[in-house]
Amino acid sequence: MSKNEGVFQLNQDVTSSSSPRDLERLLEQLREKRSLRHHIGIVAGVIDLLAISTAYLLANLVYLYDIQVELTVRTLASVTPIYLLFGLARQSYDANLLSDGYRSAWRAAEAIIWSSLFLFLIFFFLKIGAEFSRVALGLGMLFSIILASVGRYNVGQLALRELGTSPFAHLCIYDGIEIPDPKSTGSVKSCDIGLVPMPDNPAMLALLGRLALGLDGVVVHCSPEKRQSWALMLKSLDVRTELVVRELTPLQPLAIASRRGDTSLVLGGGQLSFSQRTLKRAFDLVFTLALAPVLVPLLILLGVVVKLDSPGPALFKQDRIGIGNRKFTILKFRTMRIEEQDEEARETTARDDPRVTRIGNFLRRTSLDELPQFLNVLRGEMSLVGPRPHAELTAIGSTLLWEIDAAYWHRHVVKPGITGLAQVRGHRGSLSEESHLRERLNSDLEYAANWSLTADLMIMIRTLAVMVHKNAF
């Protein structure tokens, strides 16, 4: 099979020692474990909020001998958002932390103290302290610490009982090495699932991406001669990846860990941490929904104009490579005549391309053809900021993008974006030279390695200056 055939289709050739049903059952167990861990995190958050609410109600009863509803509501509306922000910033809901009742209780108490001090500071500078009872606030903080600590300790016991000492869902893949404990959960032989370490084969990368979907990490045990191939494949995943080795090799690891008594090299940290993903997703949703009153009428208007300009649908749909090398369907306004559309992006759009319609030319030059991708953002397939997604068969000349540089796959550890660092640096438009790809690739890898919410905001602001660009055609 060639590199381009059967791309992004799961390999169904399974040996007798393992059936597709067995594999799906194993993956489902791992995903259920991950889901359970998230539910426990939500339970911890709910218990924190209930503890704080109960604490301030008790403070009112103890000090004021009455529950003043309006005062209590104002106080909770001020305290709880600040507490949650401090909790997320201090990774108070980290899985390892929640499994340790004592550490979890201390981290909750710490967040309550800091959020309360911050609230007192706000009251002081805004001179609104008279609207709140300082004694009630102090008692509320004390009671919150006690109740939240007790609640967190019990959540820790629950997490330890349900998840065990390892709360994460890791898939362990054995290639040419026997599984030490055949009864261990989360272990599978690569030959049983048709997975071969071929970093230049999109089908194998897609299979690995499908296996990793919904998991916390993938760990590979293999023979020395296969480590380099596995290393290249693992670095492209959007989850934590590890390669178990018995000696250090020049694989550029991020860290050293241990698996089943053997030394392992951490090759990738996956995508962003839980707190970072939460902040990024919240930013995407808040920004997109805030734009909705302007965006919806504009989408309708441009859709009608595209329909009137030339026969065919207003939207152009195309499969693109997304996070974890998994495909998704990107949405754009159609800019080419329907009979001349390039569904697989085999032919790069040229300046003054005869396939582009009159309205399409305007949309492409102003980047307005990208507006429907806000729907991809709402669906969670894209982010506002990230590497621009490419079609699988996009090529420079006769060379596919992933054949030019093996690190191309590593850009998919984060969600693709409507705009990105490469675009605001001027690296946009059609790819006509290999150097163009490497310039964009370097920017994409830099973005993924140094992500911050501030950087996303700055990239969006800088995007306004490059919406109309000489390379946009």
CSV table of C-alpha atoms in Angstrom, one decimal:
chain,number,residue,atom,x,y,z
A,1,MET,CA,0.0,0.0,0.0
A,2,SER,CA,1.3,3.4,-0.9
A,3,LYS,CA,1.6,6.3,1.5
A,4,ASN,CA,-1.5,8.0,0.1
A,5,GLU,CA,-3.9,5.0,0.0
A,6,GLY,CA,-6.2,4.1,2.8
A,7,VAL,CA,-5.2,7.2,4.7
A,8,PHE,CA,-6.9,7.8,8.0
A,9,GLN,CA,-8.8,4.5,8.0
A,10,LEU,CA,-8.5,2.1,10.9
A,11,ASN,CA,-6.6,-1.1,10.2
A,12,GLN,CA,-9.1,-3.9,10.7
A,13,ASP,CA,-6.5,-6.8,10.4
A,14,VAL,CA,-6.5,-8.2,13.8
A,15,THR,CA,-4.8,-11.5,14.8
A,16,SER,CA,-6.5,-14.3,16.7
A,17,SER,CA,-5.1,-13.3,20.0
A,18,SER,CA,-7.2,-10.1,20.0
A,19,SER,CA,-10.5,-9.1,18.4
A,20,PRO,CA,-11.8,-5.6,17.5
A,21,ARG,CA,-14.4,-6.1,20.2
A,22,ASP,CA,-11.7,-6.9,22.8
A,23,LEU,CA,-9.8,-3.8,21.8
A,24,GLU,CA,-12.9,-1.6,21.9
A,25,ARG,CA,-13.7,-3.0,25.3
A,26,LEU,CA,-10.2,-2.2,26.6
A,27,LEU,CA,-10.3,1.4,25.2
A,28,GLU,CA,-13.8,1.9,26.6
A,29,GLN,CA,-12.6,0.8,30.1
A,30,LEU,CA,-9.7,3.3,29.9
A,31,ARG,CA,-12.0,6.1,28.7
A,32,GLU,CA,-14.4,5.4,31.5
A,33,LYS,CA,-11.6,5.7,34.0
A,34,ARG,CA,-10.7,9.1,32.5
A,35,SER,CA,-14.3,10.1,32.5
A,36,LEU,CA,-14.7,9.0,36.2
A,37,ARG,CA,-11.6,11.1,37.1
A,38,HIS,CA,-13.2,14.2,35.5
A,39,HIS,CA,-16.4,13.5,37.3
A,40,ILE,CA,-14.6,13.3,40.6
A,41,GLY,CA,-13.0,16.7,39.7
A,42,ILE,CA,-16.4,18.2,39.1
A,43,VAL,CA,-17.6,16.7,42.4
A,44,ALA,CA,-14.7,18.4,44.2
A,45,GLY,CA,-15.7,21.7,42.6
A,46,VAL,CA,-19.3,21.3,43.6
A,47,ILE,CA,-18.4,20.4,47.2
A,48,ASP,CA,-16.1,23.4,47.4
A,49,LEU,CA,-18.9,25.7,46.3
A,50,LEU,CA,-21.4,24.0,48.7
A,51,ALA,CA,-18.9,24.3,51.6
A,52,ILE,CA,-18.3,28.0,50.9
A,53,SER,CA,-22.0,28.7,50.6
A,54,THR,CA,-22.8,26.8,53.8
A,55,ALA,CA,-19.9,28.5,55.6
A,56,TYR,CA,-21.2,32.0,54.9
A,57,LEU,CA,-24.7,31.1,55.9
A,58,LEU,CA,-23.4,29.8,59.2
A,59,ALA,CA,-21.3,33.0,59.6
A,60,ASN,CA,-24.5,35.0,59.2
A,61,LEU,CA,-26.3,32.9,61.8
A,62,VAL,CA,-23.4,33.0,64.3
A,63,TYR,CA,-22.7,36.7,64.1
A,64,LEU,CA,-25.9,38.3,62.9
A,65,TYR,CA,-28.3,35.7,64.4
A,66,ASP,CA,-30.1,35.8,61.1
A,67,ILE,CA,-29.7,34.8,57.4
A,68,GLN,CA,-29.6,38.0,55.4
A,69,VAL,CA,-30.3,36.7,51.9
A,70,GLU,CA,-29.2,39.8,50.0
A,71,LEU,CA,-26.0,40.2,51.9
A,72,THR,CA,-25.2,36.5,51.6
A,73,VAL,CA,-25.9,36.4,47.9
A,74,ARG,CA,-23.6,39.5,47.3
A,75,THR,CA,-20.9,37.9,49.4
A,76,LEU,CA,-21.0,34.6,47.6
A,77,ALA,CA,-21.2,36.3,44.2
A,78,SER,CA,-17.9,38.0,45.1
A,79,VAL,CA,-16.1,35.1,46.8
A,80,THR,CA,-16.8,32.1,44.6
A,81,PRO,CA,-15.6,33.3,41.2
A,82,ILE,CA,-12.3,34.5,42.8
A,83,TYR,CA,-11.9,31.2,44.6
A,84,LEU,CA,-12.4,29.2,41.5
A,85,LEU,CA,-9.8,31.3,39.6
A,86,PHE,CA,-7.3,30.8,42.4
A,87,GLY,CA,-8.1,27.1,42.5
A,88,LEU,CA,-7.5,26.7,38.7
A,89,ALA,CA,-4.4,28.8,38.9
A,90,ARG,CA,-3.0,26.6,41.7
A,91,GLN,CA,-4.1,23.4,39.9
A,92,SER,CA,-6.3,22.6,42.9
A,93,TYR,CA,-8.3,20.1,40.8
A,94,ASP,CA,-5.3,18.1,39.5
A,95,ALA,CA,-6.0,14.4,39.5
A,96,ASN,CA,-2.9,13.4,41.5
A,97,LEU,CA,-3.7,16.1,44.0
A,98,LEU,CA,-7.4,15.0,44.4
A,99,SER,CA,-6.3,11.4,45.1
A,100,ASP,CA,-4.3,12.7,48.2
A,101,GLY,CA,-6.9,13.8,50.7
A,102,TYR,CA,-4.5,15.8,52.9
A,103,ARG,CA,-2.8,17.7,50.1
A,104,SER,CA,-6.1,18.3,48.4
A,105,ALA,CA,-7.5,19.8,51.7
A,106,TRP,CA,-4.5,22.0,52.1
A,107,ARG,CA,-4.7,23.3,48.6
A,108,ALA,CA,-8.4,24.1,49.0
A,109,ALA,CA,-7.7,26.0,52.2
A,110,GLU,CA,-4.8,27.8,50.6
A,111,ALA,CA,-7.1,29.0,47.7
A,112,ILE,CA,-9.8,30.1,50.2
A,113,ILE,CA,-7.3,32.2,52.2
A,114,TRP,CA,-5.8,33.9,49.1
A,115,SER,CA,-9.2,34.6,47.5
A,116,SER,CA,-10.5,36.1,50.8
A,117,LEU,CA,-7.4,38.3,51.1
A,118,PHE,CA,-7.8,39.4,47.5
A,119,LEU,CA,-11.5,40.2,48.1
A,120,PHE,CA,-10.6,42.3,51.2
A,121,LEU,CA,-8.1,44.2,49.1
A,122,ILE,CA,-10.7,44.9,46.5
A,123,PHE,CA,-13.1,46.2,49.1
A,124,PHE,CA,-10.4,48.4,50.6
A,125,PHE,CA,-9.5,50.1,47.2
A,126,LEU,CA,-13.1,50.4,46.0
A,127,LYS,CA,-14.2,51.6,49.5
A,128,ILE,CA,-17.2,49.3,49.6
A,129,GLY,CA,-16.3,47.5,52.7
A,130,ALA,CA,-19.2,49.2,54.5
A,131,GLU,CA,-21.6,47.1,52.4
A,132,PHE,CA,-20.3,43.9,53.9
A,133,SER,CA,-19.8,42.7,57.4
A,134,ARG,CA,-16.1,42.2,58.0
A,135,VAL,CA,-16.7,39.8,60.9
A,136,ALA,CA,-19.1,37.8,58.9
A,137,LEU,CA,-16.5,37.6,56.1
A,138,GLY,CA,-13.8,36.5,58.5
A,139,LEU,CA,-16.0,33.8,60.0
A,140,GLY,CA,-17.1,32.7,56.6
A,141,MET,CA,-13.5,32.3,55.5
A,142,LEU,CA,-12.8,30.2,58.7
A,143,PHE,CA,-15.8,28.0,58.3
A,144,SER,CA,-15.1,27.6,54.5
A,145,ILE,CA,-11.6,26.3,55.3
A,146,ILE,CA,-13.0,23.8,57.7
A,147,LEU,CA,-15.9,22.5,55.6
A,148,ALA,CA,-13.9,22.5,52.3
A,149,SER,CA,-11.0,20.7,53.9
A,150,VAL,CA,-13.4,18.0,55.3
A,151,GLY,CA,-15.1,17.7,51.9
A,152,ARG,CA,-11.8,17.5,50.0
A,153,TYR,CA,-10.5,14.8,52.3
A,154,ASN,CA,-13.6,12.7,51.6
A,155,VAL,CA,-13.2,13.3,47.8
A,156,GLY,CA,-9.6,12.1,48.1
A,157,GLN,CA,-10.8,8.9,49.7
A,158,LEU,CA,-13.4,8.4,47.0
A,159,ALA,CA,-10.8,9.0,44.3
A,160,LEU,CA,-8.3,6.6,45.9
A,161,ARG,CA,-11.0,3.9,46.1
A,162,GLU,CA,-12.4,4.3,42.6
A,163,LEU,CA,-9.3,5.1,40.6
A,164,GLY,CA,-6.5,3.5,42.7
A,165,THR,CA,-3.0,4.8,43.0
A,166,SER,CA,-2.9,5.7,39.3
A,167,PRO,CA,-5.8,7.9,38.3
A,168,PHE,CA,-4.8,8.2,34.6
A,169,ALA,CA,-5.9,6.2,31.6
A,170,HIS,CA,-2.7,5.1,29.8
A,171,LEU,CA,-2.7,2.7,26.9
A,172,CYS,CA,0.5,0.5,27.0
A,173,ILE,CA,1.5,-0.8,23.5
A,174,TYR,CA,4.0,-3.7,23.3
A,175,ASP,CA,5.9,-4.1,20.0
A,176,GLY,CA,8.0,-7.2,19.8
A,177,ILE,CA,8.1,-7.5,23.6
A,178,GLU,CA,5.9,-9.7,25.8
A,179,ILE,CA,3.4,-8.2,28.1
A,180,PRO,CA,4.7,-8.9,31.7
A,181,ASP,CA,1.3,-9.3,33.1
A,182,PRO,CA,-1.3,-10.5,30.5
A,183,LYS,CA,-4.1,-9.7,33.0
A,184,SER,CA,-3.0,-6.1,33.4
A,185,THR,CA,-5.5,-3.5,32.1
A,186,GLY,CA,-4.6,-1.1,29.4
A,187,SER,CA,-2.0,-3.3,27.7
A,188,VAL,CA,-2.1,-4.5,24.1
A,189,LYS,CA,0.3,-5.9,21.5
A,190,SER,CA,0.8,-3.7,18.4
A,191,CYS,CA,0.7,-6.7,16.1
A,192,ASP,CA,-2.8,-7.6,17.4
A,193,ILE,CA,-4.2,-4.3,16.3
A,194,GLY,CA,-2.4,-3.9,13.0
A,195,LEU,CA,-0.3,-1.0,14.3
A,196,VAL,CA,3.2,-0.7,12.7
A,197,PRO,CA,5.7,2.1,13.6
A,198,MET,CA,5.8,3.9,10.3
A,199,PRO,CA,6.1,7.7,10.9
A,200,ASP,CA,5.8,8.4,7.2
A,201,ASN,CA,2.5,6.6,6.8
A,202,PRO,CA,-0.6,8.8,7.5
A,203,ALA,CA,-2.8,5.6,8.0
A,204,MET,CA,-0.6,4.4,10.9
A,205,LEU,CA,-0.5,7.9,12.4
A,206,ALA,CA,-4.3,8.1,12.1
A,207,LEU,CA,-4.8,4.7,13.7
A,208,LEU,CA,-2.5,5.7,16.6
A,209,GLY,CA,-4.5,9.0,16.9
A,210,ARG,CA,-7.8,7.1,17.1
A,211,LEU,CA,-6.5,4.8,19.8
A,212,ALA,CA,-5.3,7.8,21.8
A,213,LEU,CA,-8.6,9.6,21.5
A,214,GLY,CA,-10.2,10.1,25.0
A,215,LEU,CA,-7.1,8.7,26.8
A,216,ASP,CA,-4.6,10.4,29.1
A,217,GLY,CA,-1.5,9.0,27.5
A,218,VAL,CA,0.2,6.3,25.4
A,219,VAL,CA,3.2,4.3,26.5
A,220,VAL,CA,5.2,2.1,24.1
A,221,HIS,CA,7.4,-0.8,25.0
A,222,CYS,CA,9.5,-1.9,21.9
A,223,SER,CA,12.8,-3.3,20.8
A,224,PRO,CA,15.8,-0.9,20.4
A,225,GLU,CA,15.8,-0.8,16.6
A,226,LYS,CA,12.2,0.4,16.6
A,227,ARG,CA,12.5,3.2,19.1
A,228,GLN,CA,13.3,6.0,16.7
A,229,SER,CA,10.2,5.2,14.6
A,230,TRP,CA,8.0,5.1,17.6
A,231,ALA,CA,9.5,8.3,18.9
A,232,LEU,CA,8.5,10.2,15.8
A,233,MET,CA,5.0,8.8,15.9
A,234,LEU,CA,4.4,9.5,19.6
A,235,LYS,CA,5.4,13.1,19.3
A,236,SER,CA,2.5,13.8,17.0
A,237,LEU,CA,-0.2,12.9,19.5
A,238,ASP,CA,-2.2,15.3,21.6
A,239,VAL,CA,-1.8,13.2,24.7
A,240,ARG,CA,1.2,12.5,27.0
A,241,THR,CA,3.5,10.0,25.3
A,242,GLU,CA,6.3,7.8,26.7
A,243,LEU,CA,8.7,5.4,25.2
A,244,VAL,CA,10.0,2.8,27.7
A,245,VAL,CA,13.8,2.2,27.3
A,246,ARG,CA,16.5,0.5,29.3
A,247,GLU,CA,19.2,2.9,28.3
A,248,LEU,CA,19.3,6.5,27.3
A,249,THR,CA,19.3,7.2,23.6
A,250,PRO,CA,19.5,10.5,21.6
A,251,LEU,CA,15.7,10.9,21.3
A,252,GLN,CA,15.5,14.4,22.7
A,253,PRO,CA,13.2,13.5,25.6
A,254,LEU,CA,11.4,16.1,27.7
A,255,ALA,CA,11.8,14.1,31.0
A,256,ILE,CA,12.5,10.7,32.4
A,257,ALA,CA,9.8,8.6,34.0
A,258,SER,CA,9.5,5.0,35.1
A,259,ARG,CA,7.2,2.2,33.8
A,260,ARG,CA,7.1,-1.2,35.3
A,261,GLY,CA,10.5,-0.8,36.7
A,262,ASP,CA,12.1,0.3,33.4
A,263,THR,CA,13.3,3.7,32.6
A,264,SER,CA,11.1,5.6,30.1
A,265,LEU,CA,11.8,8.9,28.2
A,266,VAL,CA,8.9,11.3,28.0
A,267,LEU,CA,8.8,12.4,24.4
A,268,GLY,CA,5.8,14.7,24.5
A,269,GLY,CA,3.6,16.4,27.0
A,270,GLY,CA,0.6,16.2,24.8
A,271,GLN,CA,-1.5,19.3,24.4
A,272,LEU,CA,-2.2,21.9,27.1
A,273,SER,CA,-2.8,21.1,30.7
A,274,PHE,CA,-6.4,20.8,32.0
A,275,SER,CA,-6.3,24.4,33.4
A,276,GLN,CA,-4.9,25.7,30.2
A,277,ARG,CA,-7.4,23.9,28.0
A,278,THR,CA,-10.2,25.2,30.2
A,279,LEU,CA,-9.0,28.8,29.9
A,280,LYS,CA,-8.5,28.5,26.1
A,281,ARG,CA,-11.8,26.8,25.5
A,282,ALA,CA,-13.6,29.4,27.7
A,283,PHE,CA,-11.9,32.2,25.8
A,284,ASP,CA,-12.9,30.7,22.4
A,285,LEU,CA,-16.6,30.4,23.5
A,286,VAL,CA,-16.9,33.7,25.2
A,287,PHE,CA,-15.2,35.6,22.3
A,288,THR,CA,-17.3,33.7,19.6
A,289,LEU,CA,-20.6,34.2,21.4
A,290,ALA,CA,-19.8,37.8,22.1
A,291,LEU,CA,-19.3,38.3,18.3
A,292,ALA,CA,-22.5,36.4,17.5
A,293,PRO,CA,-24.8,39.4,17.1
A,294,VAL,CA,-22.5,40.7,14.4
A,295,LEU,CA,-21.3,37.4,13.0
A,296,VAL,CA,-24.6,35.7,12.3
A,297,PRO,CA,-26.1,38.5,10.1
A,298,LEU,CA,-22.7,38.7,8.3
A,299,LEU,CA,-22.6,35.0,7.7
A,300,ILE,CA,-26.2,35.0,6.3
A,301,LEU,CA,-25.5,38.0,4.1
A,302,LEU,CA,-22.2,36.6,2.6
A,303,GLY,CA,-23.9,33.2,2.2
A,304,VAL,CA,-26.6,34.8,0.1
A,305,VAL,CA,-24.1,36.8,-2.0
A,306,VAL,CA,-22.1,33.6,-2.7
A,307,LYS,CA,-25.2,31.8,-3.8
A,308,LEU,CA,-26.3,34.6,-6.1
A,309,ASP,CA,-22.8,35.0,-7.6
A,310,SER,CA,-22.5,31.4,-9.0
A,311,PRO,CA,-24.5,28.1,-8.9
A,312,GLY,CA,-23.7,25.8,-6.0
A,313,PRO,CA,-23.8,25.7,-2.2
A,314,ALA,CA,-22.6,28.7,-0.2
A,315,LEU,CA,-20.3,26.6,2.0
A,316,PHE,CA,-17.3,24.6,1.0
A,317,LYS,CA,-16.5,21.6,3.1
A,318,GLN,CA,-13.2,19.8,3.2
A,319,ASP,CA,-11.5,17.3,5.4
A,320,ARG,CA,-8.5,18.7,7.2
A,321,ILE,CA,-6.0,17.3,9.7
A,322,GLY,CA,-6.9,18.4,13.2
A,323,ILE,CA,-5.6,17.8,16.8
A,324,GLY,CA,-4.0,14.4,17.3
A,325,ASN,CA,-3.8,13.9,13.5
A,326,ARG,CA,-7.6,13.2,13.5
A,327,LYS,CA,-9.6,14.5,10.6
A,328,PHE,CA,-12.5,17.0,10.8
A,329,THR,CA,-14.6,18.8,8.3
A,330,ILE,CA,-13.6,22.5,7.9
A,331,LEU,CA,-16.2,25.1,6.8
A,332,LYS,CA,-15.4,28.0,4.4
A,333,PHE,CA,-17.4,30.1,2.1
A,334,ARG,CA,-17.2,28.6,-1.4
A,335,THR,CA,-14.8,30.8,-3.5
A,336,MET,CA,-14.5,28.6,-6.6
A,337,ARG,CA,-16.9,27.5,-9.3
A,338,ILE,CA,-18.5,24.3,-8.1
A,339,GLU,CA,-17.4,22.3,-11.2
A,340,GLU,CA,-13.7,23.3,-10.6
A,341,GLN,CA,-13.4,22.8,-6.9
A,342,ASP,CA,-10.4,20.9,-5.6
A,343,GLU,CA,-11.9,18.7,-2.8
A,344,GLU,CA,-8.5,17.1,-1.9
A,345,ALA,CA,-6.4,20.3,-2.3
A,346,ARG,CA,-4.1,18.6,-4.8
A,347,GLU,CA,-3.7,21.9,-6.8
A,348,THR,CA,-2.5,25.0,-4.9
A,349,THR,CA,-4.5,28.1,-5.6
A,350,ALA,CA,-2.5,30.6,-7.7
A,351,ARG,CA,-2.8,34.4,-8.0
A,352,ASP,CA,-5.6,35.3,-10.4
A,353,ASP,CA,-6.7,31.7,-10.5
A,354,PRO,CA,-9.4,31.3,-13.1
A,355,ARG,CA,-11.3,28.8,-10.9
A,356,VAL,CA,-12.0,31.6,-8.3
A,357,THR,CA,-15.3,33.4,-8.7
A,358,ARG,CA,-15.7,37.2,-8.6
A,359,ILE,CA,-17.1,37.2,-5.0
A,360,GLY,CA,-14.6,34.4,-4.1
A,361,ASN,CA,-11.7,36.6,-5.1
A,362,PHE,CA,-13.0,39.4,-2.8
A,363,LEU,CA,-13.6,36.9,0.1
A,364,ARG,CA,-10.1,35.4,-0.2
A,365,ARG,CA,-8.4,38.7,-0.4
A,366,THR,CA,-10.2,39.9,2.8
A,367,SER,CA,-10.0,36.5,4.6
A,368,LEU,CA,-13.8,36.7,4.9
A,369,ASP,CA,-14.0,33.2,3.4
A,370,GLU,CA,-12.8,31.9,6.8
A,371,LEU,CA,-15.7,33.2,8.8
A,372,PRO,CA,-17.7,30.0,8.9
A,373,GLN,CA,-14.9,28.4,10.9
A,374,PHE,CA,-16.3,30.1,13.9
A,375,LEU,CA,-18.9,27.2,13.7
A,376,ASN,CA,-15.9,24.8,13.9
A,377,VAL,CA,-14.8,26.6,17.0
A,378,LEU,CA,-18.2,26.3,18.6
A,379,ARG,CA,-18.2,22.5,17.8
A,380,GLY,CA,-14.8,22.2,19.5
A,381,GLU,CA,-13.0,21.1,16.3
A,382,MET,CA,-10.9,24.3,16.1
A,383,SER,CA,-9.7,27.2,18.3
A,384,LEU,CA,-9.6,30.9,17.5
A,385,VAL,CA,-5.8,30.7,17.6
A,386,GLY,CA,-3.6,27.7,16.5
A,387,PRO,CA,-1.8,26.2,13.6
A,388,ARG,CA,-3.8,26.5,10.3
A,389,PRO,CA,-5.1,23.1,9.3
A,390,HIS,CA,-4.1,21.5,6.0
A,391,ALA,CA,-5.7,19.0,3.8
A,392,GLU,CA,-4.0,15.6,3.9
A,393,LEU,CA,-2.9,15.7,0.3
A,394,THR,CA,-1.7,19.3,0.2
A,395,ALA,CA,1.7,19.3,-1.6
A,396,ILE,CA,4.5,21.5,-2.7
A,397,GLY,CA,5.1,20.4,-6.3
A,398,SER,CA,4.8,16.7,-6.1
A,399,THR,CA,6.0,16.4,-2.5
A,400,LEU,CA,3.4,16.1,0.3
A,401,LEU,CA,3.9,18.4,3.3
A,402,TRP,CA,4.6,15.6,5.8
A,403,GLU,CA,7.3,14.2,3.4
A,404,ILE,CA,9.2,17.5,3.5
A,405,ASP,CA,9.7,17.6,7.3
A,406,ALA,CA,8.9,14.7,9.7
A,407,ALA,CA,8.2,17.3,12.4
A,408,TYR,CA,5.1,18.4,10.4
A,409,TRP,CA,3.0,16.0,12.4
A,410,HIS,CA,4.1,17.5,15.7
A,411,ARG,CA,2.2,20.7,15.1
A,412,HIS,CA,-1.0,18.8,15.7
A,413,VAL,CA,-0.6,18.6,19.5
A,414,VAL,CA,-3.0,21.6,19.8
A,415,LYS,CA,-6.2,22.4,18.0
A,416,PRO,CA,-6.0,24.1,14.7
A,417,GLY,CA,-7.0,27.8,14.6
A,418,ILE,CA,-8.7,30.4,12.5
A,419,THR,CA,-5.5,32.4,12.8
A,420,GLY,CA,-2.1,31.7,14.2
A,421,LEU,CA,1.4,32.9,15.0
A,422,ALA,CA,2.6,32.0,11.5
A,423,GLN,CA,-0.2,34.0,9.9
A,424,VAL,CA,0.5,37.2,11.9
A,425,ARG,CA,4.2,36.9,10.9
A,426,GLY,CA,3.2,37.1,7.3
A,427,HIS,CA,3.5,33.3,6.5
A,428,ARG,CA,0.2,32.8,4.8
A,429,GLY,CA,-1.2,32.2,1.4
A,430,SER,CA,-0.4,29.3,-1.0
A,431,LEU,CA,2.6,27.1,-0.4
A,432,SER,CA,4.9,27.2,-3.4
A,433,GLU,CA,8.4,26.5,-1.8
A,434,GLU,CA,9.5,24.1,0.9
A,435,SER,CA,11.0,27.0,2.8
A,436,HIS,CA,7.4,28.4,3.1
A,437,LEU,CA,6.4,25.3,5.0
A,438,ARG,CA,9.4,25.3,7.3
A,439,GLU,CA,8.7,28.9,8.2
A,440,ARG,CA,5.2,28.1,9.2
A,441,LEU,CA,6.1,24.9,10.9
A,442,ASN,CA,8.7,26.7,13.1
A,443,SER,CA,6.1,29.2,14.1
A,444,ASP,CA,3.5,26.5,14.8
A,445,LEU,CA,5.9,24.5,17.0
A,446,GLU,CA,6.9,27.7,18.8
A,447,TYR,CA,3.3,28.5,19.5
A,448,ALA,CA,2.5,25.0,20.8
A,449,ALA,CA,5.5,25.1,23.1
A,450,ASN,CA,4.9,28.5,24.6
A,451,TRP,CA,1.1,28.8,24.7
A,452,SER,CA,-0.4,31.4,26.9
A,453,LEU,CA,-3.8,33.2,27.0
A,454,THR,CA,-2.0,36.5,26.6
A,455,ALA,CA,-0.3,35.2,23.5
A,456,ASP,CA,-3.6,34.2,22.0
A,457,LEU,CA,-5.1,37.6,22.6
A,458,MET,CA,-2.1,39.4,21.1
A,459,ILE,CA,-2.2,37.1,18.0
A,460,MET,CA,-5.9,37.9,17.5
A,461,ILE,CA,-5.2,41.7,17.8
A,462,ARG,CA,-2.3,41.4,15.3
A,463,THR,CA,-4.6,39.4,12.9
A,464,LEU,CA,-6.6,42.6,12.2
A,465,ALA,CA,-3.5,44.0,10.5
A,466,VAL,CA,-3.0,41.0,8.2
A,467,MET,CA,-6.6,40.2,7.2
A,468,VAL,CA,-5.9,41.9,3.9
A,469,HIS,CA,-2.5,40.7,2.8
A,470,LYS,CA,-0.5,40.5,-0.4
A,471,ASN,CA,-0.3,36.7,-0.1
A,472,ALA,CA,-4.1,36.3,0.4
A,473,PHE,CA,-5.5,35.2,-3.0
